Coordinates of C-alpha atoms in Angstrom, one line a residue:
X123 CA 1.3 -76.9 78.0
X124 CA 1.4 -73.6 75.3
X125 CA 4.8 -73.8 75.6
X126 CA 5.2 -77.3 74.6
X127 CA 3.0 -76.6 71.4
X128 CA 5.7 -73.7 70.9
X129 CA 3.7 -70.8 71.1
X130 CA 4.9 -67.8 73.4
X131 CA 2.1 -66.6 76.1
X132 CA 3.6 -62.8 76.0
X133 CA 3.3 -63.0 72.0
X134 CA -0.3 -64.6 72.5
X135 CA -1.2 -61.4 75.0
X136 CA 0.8 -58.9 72.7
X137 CA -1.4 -60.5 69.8
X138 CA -4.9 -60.9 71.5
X139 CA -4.3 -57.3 73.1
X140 CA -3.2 -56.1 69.2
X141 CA -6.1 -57.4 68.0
X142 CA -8.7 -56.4 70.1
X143 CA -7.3 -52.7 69.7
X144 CA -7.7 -53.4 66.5
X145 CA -11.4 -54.4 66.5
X146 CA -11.9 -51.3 68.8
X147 CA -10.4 -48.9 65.9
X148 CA -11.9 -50.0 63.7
X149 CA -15.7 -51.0 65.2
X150 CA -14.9 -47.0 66.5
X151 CA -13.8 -45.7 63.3
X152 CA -15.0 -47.8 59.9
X153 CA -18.2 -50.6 61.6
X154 CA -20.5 -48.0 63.4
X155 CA -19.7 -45.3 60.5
X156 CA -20.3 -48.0 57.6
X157 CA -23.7 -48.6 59.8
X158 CA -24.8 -45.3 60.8
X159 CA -24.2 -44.8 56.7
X160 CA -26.1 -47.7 55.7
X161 CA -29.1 -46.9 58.3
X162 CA -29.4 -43.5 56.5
X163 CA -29.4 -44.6 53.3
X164 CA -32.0 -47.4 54.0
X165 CA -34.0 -44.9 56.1
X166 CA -33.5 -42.4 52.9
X167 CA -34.6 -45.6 50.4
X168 CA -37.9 -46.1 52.7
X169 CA -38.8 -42.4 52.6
X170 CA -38.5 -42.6 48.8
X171 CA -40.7 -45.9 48.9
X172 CA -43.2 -43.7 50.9
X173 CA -42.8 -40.4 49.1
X174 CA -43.1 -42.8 45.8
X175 CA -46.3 -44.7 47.4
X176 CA -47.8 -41.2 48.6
X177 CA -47.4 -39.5 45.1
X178 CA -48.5 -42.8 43.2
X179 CA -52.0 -42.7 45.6
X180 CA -52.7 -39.0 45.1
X181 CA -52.0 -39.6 41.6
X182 CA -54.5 -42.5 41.3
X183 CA -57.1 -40.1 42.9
X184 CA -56.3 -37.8 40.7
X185 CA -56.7 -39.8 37.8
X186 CA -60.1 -41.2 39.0
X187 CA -61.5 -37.9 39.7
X188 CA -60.7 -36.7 36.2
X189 CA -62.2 -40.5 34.9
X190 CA -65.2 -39.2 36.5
X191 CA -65.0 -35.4 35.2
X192 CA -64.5 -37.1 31.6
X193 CA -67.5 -39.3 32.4
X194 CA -69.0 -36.3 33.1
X195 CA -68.5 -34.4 30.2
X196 CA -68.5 -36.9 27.5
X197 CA -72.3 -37.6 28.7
X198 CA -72.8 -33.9 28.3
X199 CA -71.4 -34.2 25.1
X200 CA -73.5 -36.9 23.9
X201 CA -76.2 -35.0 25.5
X202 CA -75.3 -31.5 23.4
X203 CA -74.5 -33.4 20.4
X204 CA -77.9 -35.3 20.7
X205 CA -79.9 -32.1 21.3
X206 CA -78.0 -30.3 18.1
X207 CA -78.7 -33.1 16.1
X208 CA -82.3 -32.4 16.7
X209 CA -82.2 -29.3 16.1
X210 CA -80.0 -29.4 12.9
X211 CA -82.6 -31.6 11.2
X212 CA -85.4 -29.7 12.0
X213 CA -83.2 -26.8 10.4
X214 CA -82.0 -28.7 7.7
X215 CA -85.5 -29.2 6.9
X216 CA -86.6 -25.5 6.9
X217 CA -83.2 -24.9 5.0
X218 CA -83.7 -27.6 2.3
X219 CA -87.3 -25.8 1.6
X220 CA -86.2 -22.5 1.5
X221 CA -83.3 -23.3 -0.8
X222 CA -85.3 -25.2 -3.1
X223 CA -87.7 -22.2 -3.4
X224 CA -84.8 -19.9 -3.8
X225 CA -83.3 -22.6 -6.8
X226 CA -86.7 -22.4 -8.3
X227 CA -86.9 -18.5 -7.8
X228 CA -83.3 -18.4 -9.4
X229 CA -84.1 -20.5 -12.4
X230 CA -87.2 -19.0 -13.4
X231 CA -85.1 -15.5 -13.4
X232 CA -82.4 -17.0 -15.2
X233 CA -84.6 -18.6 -17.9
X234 CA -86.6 -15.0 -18.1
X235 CA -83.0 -13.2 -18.3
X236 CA -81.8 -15.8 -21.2
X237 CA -85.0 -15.0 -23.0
X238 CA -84.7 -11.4 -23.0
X239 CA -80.5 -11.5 -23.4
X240 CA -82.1 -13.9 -26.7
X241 CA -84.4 -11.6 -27.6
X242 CA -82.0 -8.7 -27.7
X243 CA -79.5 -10.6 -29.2
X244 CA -82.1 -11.2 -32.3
X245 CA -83.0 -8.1 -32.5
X246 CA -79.3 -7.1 -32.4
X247 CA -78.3 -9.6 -35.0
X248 CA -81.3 -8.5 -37.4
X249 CA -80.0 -5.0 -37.2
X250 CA -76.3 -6.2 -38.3
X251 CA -77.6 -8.1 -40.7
X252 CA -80.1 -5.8 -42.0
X253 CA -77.3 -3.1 -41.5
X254 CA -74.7 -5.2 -43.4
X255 CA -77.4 -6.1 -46.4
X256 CA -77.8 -2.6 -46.9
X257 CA -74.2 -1.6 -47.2
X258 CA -74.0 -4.6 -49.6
X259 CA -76.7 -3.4 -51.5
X260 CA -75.6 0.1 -51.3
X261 CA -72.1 -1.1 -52.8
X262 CA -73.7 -3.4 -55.8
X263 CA -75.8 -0.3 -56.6
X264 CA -72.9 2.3 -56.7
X265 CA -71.0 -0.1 -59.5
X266 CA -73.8 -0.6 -61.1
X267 CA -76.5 1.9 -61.8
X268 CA -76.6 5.5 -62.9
X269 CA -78.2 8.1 -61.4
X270 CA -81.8 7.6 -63.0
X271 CA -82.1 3.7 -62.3
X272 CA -81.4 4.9 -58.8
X273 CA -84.4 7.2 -58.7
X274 CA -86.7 4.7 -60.2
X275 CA -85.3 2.0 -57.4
X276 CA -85.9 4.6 -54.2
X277 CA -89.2 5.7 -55.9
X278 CA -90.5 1.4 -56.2
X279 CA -89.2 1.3 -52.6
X280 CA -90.9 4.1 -51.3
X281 CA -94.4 3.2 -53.4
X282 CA -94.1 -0.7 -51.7
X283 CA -92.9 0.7 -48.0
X284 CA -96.5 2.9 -48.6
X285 CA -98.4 0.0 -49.6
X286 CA -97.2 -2.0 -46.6
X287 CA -97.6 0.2 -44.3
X288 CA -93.9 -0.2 -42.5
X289 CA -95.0 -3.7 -40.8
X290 CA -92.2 -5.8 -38.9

């Protein structure tokens, strides 16, 4: 009945027993290889996965513990900063005081220093002047008086500077 459909039974067997070689080779050779391969890599993908899951998990108690260290420390800090504010305005207090007196010290010395740089300055300035008048005169009196006139002049000046008695 194969023979009627044309088909040779020795090619059939030469063909089947071809073929099943074939699949032998090649589940041998590529199929078992290609699988071994793609068991490793899955096996090295779900080691990843867990390497991946165990770093994420120490990281997230990591994370937590330092949430609770900055807890931590930020209610010291509030705590510190709380306390120093405290303390600064009972300083600043204390400071204000003593740097008013100081102010007030400072002006009254300043005022006393003005009045005796004023003073002097007066005095100074009375001196020019009176130095400067006395040239003048001096130079007036040269052009125009002679000897005598200048005698009778010292003599008045000396007879009123008597009467005075030098006064300032």
């Amino acid at each position: 009945m194969i023979e009627a459909l044309g088909i040779d039974l020795k090619e059939l067997l030469f063909a089947i027993a071809n073929f099943l070689i074939l699949m032998t080779v090649l589940t041998k050779f590529l199929y078992r290889p290609f699988l071994n391969m793609l068991d490793k890599r899955k096996q090295s993908i779900q080691d990843a996965f867990d390497n991946a899951e165990a770093v994420n998990r120490r990281a997230d108690e990591k994370m937590n513990n330092y949430n609770a260290r900055i807890a931590n420390v930020e209610a010291e800090a509030r705590e510190i900063i709380k306390d120093a504010k405290v303390k600064a305005d009972r300083q600043a207090g204390a400071i204000i005081s003593e740097a008013e007196n100081r102010a007030s010290e400072m002006i009254i010395q300043a005022r006393a220093e003005i009045e005796r740089d004023r003073s002097l300055a007066m005095e100074e300035a009375k001196d020019q002047i009176a130095m400067i008048a006395i040239m003048a005169a001096e130079k007036i009196i040269e052009k125009e008086l002679d000897g005598e006139a200048q005698t009778q002049i010292i003599d008045n000046i000396l007879e009123e500077a008597g009467a005075s008695g030098w006064q300032n």
